[in-house]
Short mmCIF file of C-alpha atoms in Angstrom, two decimals:
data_model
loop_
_atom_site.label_atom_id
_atom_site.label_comp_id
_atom_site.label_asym_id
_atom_site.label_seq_id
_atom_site.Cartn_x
_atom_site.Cartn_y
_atom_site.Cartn_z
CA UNK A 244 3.14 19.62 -1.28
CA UNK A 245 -0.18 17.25 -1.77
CA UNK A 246 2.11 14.79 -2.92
CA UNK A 247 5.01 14.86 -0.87
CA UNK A 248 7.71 13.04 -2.88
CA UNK A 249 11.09 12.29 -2.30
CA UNK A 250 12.46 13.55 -5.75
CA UNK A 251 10.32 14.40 -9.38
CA UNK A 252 11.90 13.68 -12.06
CA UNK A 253 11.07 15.24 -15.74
CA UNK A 254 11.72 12.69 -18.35
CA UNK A 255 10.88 12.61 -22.14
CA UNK A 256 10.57 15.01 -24.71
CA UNK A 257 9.68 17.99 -22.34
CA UNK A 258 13.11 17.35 -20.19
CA UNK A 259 15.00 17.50 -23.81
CA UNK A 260 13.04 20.46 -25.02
CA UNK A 261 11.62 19.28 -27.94
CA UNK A 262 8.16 19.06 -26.68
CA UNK A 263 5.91 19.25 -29.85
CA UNK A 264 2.25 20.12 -29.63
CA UNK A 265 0.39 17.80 -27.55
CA UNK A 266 3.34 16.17 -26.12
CA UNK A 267 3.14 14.19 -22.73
CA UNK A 268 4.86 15.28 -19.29
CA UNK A 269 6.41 12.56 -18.16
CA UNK A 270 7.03 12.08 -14.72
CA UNK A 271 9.06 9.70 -12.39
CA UNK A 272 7.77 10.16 -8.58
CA UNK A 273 10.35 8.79 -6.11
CA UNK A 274 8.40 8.26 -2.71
CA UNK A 275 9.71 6.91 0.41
CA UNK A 276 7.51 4.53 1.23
CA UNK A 277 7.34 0.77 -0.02
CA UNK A 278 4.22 -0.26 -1.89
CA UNK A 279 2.69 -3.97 -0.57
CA UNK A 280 -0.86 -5.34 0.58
CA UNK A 281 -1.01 -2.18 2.84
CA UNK A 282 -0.25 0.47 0.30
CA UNK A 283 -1.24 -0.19 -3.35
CA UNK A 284 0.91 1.46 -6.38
CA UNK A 285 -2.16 2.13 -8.15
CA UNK A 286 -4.07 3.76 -5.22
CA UNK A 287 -1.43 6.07 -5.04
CA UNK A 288 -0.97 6.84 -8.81
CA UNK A 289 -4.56 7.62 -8.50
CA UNK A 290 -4.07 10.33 -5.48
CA UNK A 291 -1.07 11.79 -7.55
CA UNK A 292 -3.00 11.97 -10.44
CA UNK A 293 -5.98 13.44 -8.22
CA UNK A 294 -3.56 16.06 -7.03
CA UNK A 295 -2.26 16.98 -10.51
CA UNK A 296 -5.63 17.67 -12.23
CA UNK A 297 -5.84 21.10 -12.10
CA UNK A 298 -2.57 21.16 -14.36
CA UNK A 299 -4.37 20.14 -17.63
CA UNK A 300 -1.66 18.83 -20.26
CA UNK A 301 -1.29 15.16 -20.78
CA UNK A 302 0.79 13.36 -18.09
CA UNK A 303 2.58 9.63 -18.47
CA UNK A 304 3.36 9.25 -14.29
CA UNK A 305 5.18 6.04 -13.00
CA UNK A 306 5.69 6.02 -9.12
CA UNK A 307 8.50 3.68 -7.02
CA UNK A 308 9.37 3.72 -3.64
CA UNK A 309 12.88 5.12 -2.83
CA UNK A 310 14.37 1.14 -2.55
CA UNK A 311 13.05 0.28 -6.14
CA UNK A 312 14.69 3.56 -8.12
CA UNK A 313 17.84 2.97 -6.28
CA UNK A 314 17.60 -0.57 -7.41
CA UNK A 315 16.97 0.74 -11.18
CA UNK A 316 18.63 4.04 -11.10
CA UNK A 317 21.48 2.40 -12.54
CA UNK A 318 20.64 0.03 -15.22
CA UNK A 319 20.50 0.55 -19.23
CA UNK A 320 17.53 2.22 -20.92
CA UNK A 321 15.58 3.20 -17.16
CA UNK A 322 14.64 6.21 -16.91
#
């Protein structure tokens, strides 16, 4: 809810299942708003990542607005 995404999406070896040990989560954070000189991707990344502490396993998070991953969502090899 301290996030307050559009979608989450679990990619990687934990979304297969064959998590091993150590393994990453990796996460794709679709978010409604568009990132510019007003509202930095990394600022954000950081309050995700701020929110998300207390869950303490190795993340990999990328974060786009809604307009990028429907620009991506359908080409080769994204996520």
């Amino acid at each position: 809810e301290e996030i307050g995404p559009r979608r989450i999406y679990l990619f990687g070896s934990f979304a297969r299942g064959d998590q091993a040990l150590g393994s990453d989560v990796d996460l794709l954070i679709v978010e409604d708003q568009e990132f510019g000189p007003d509202r930095k991707r990394w600022s954000e990344l950081q309050r995700i990542r701020k929110a998300l502490r207390p869950f303490r396993i190795p993340k990999d998070i990328l974060v786009y607005s809604q307009d990028e991953f429907a620009a991506w969502q359908n080409s080769v090899n994204h996520v």
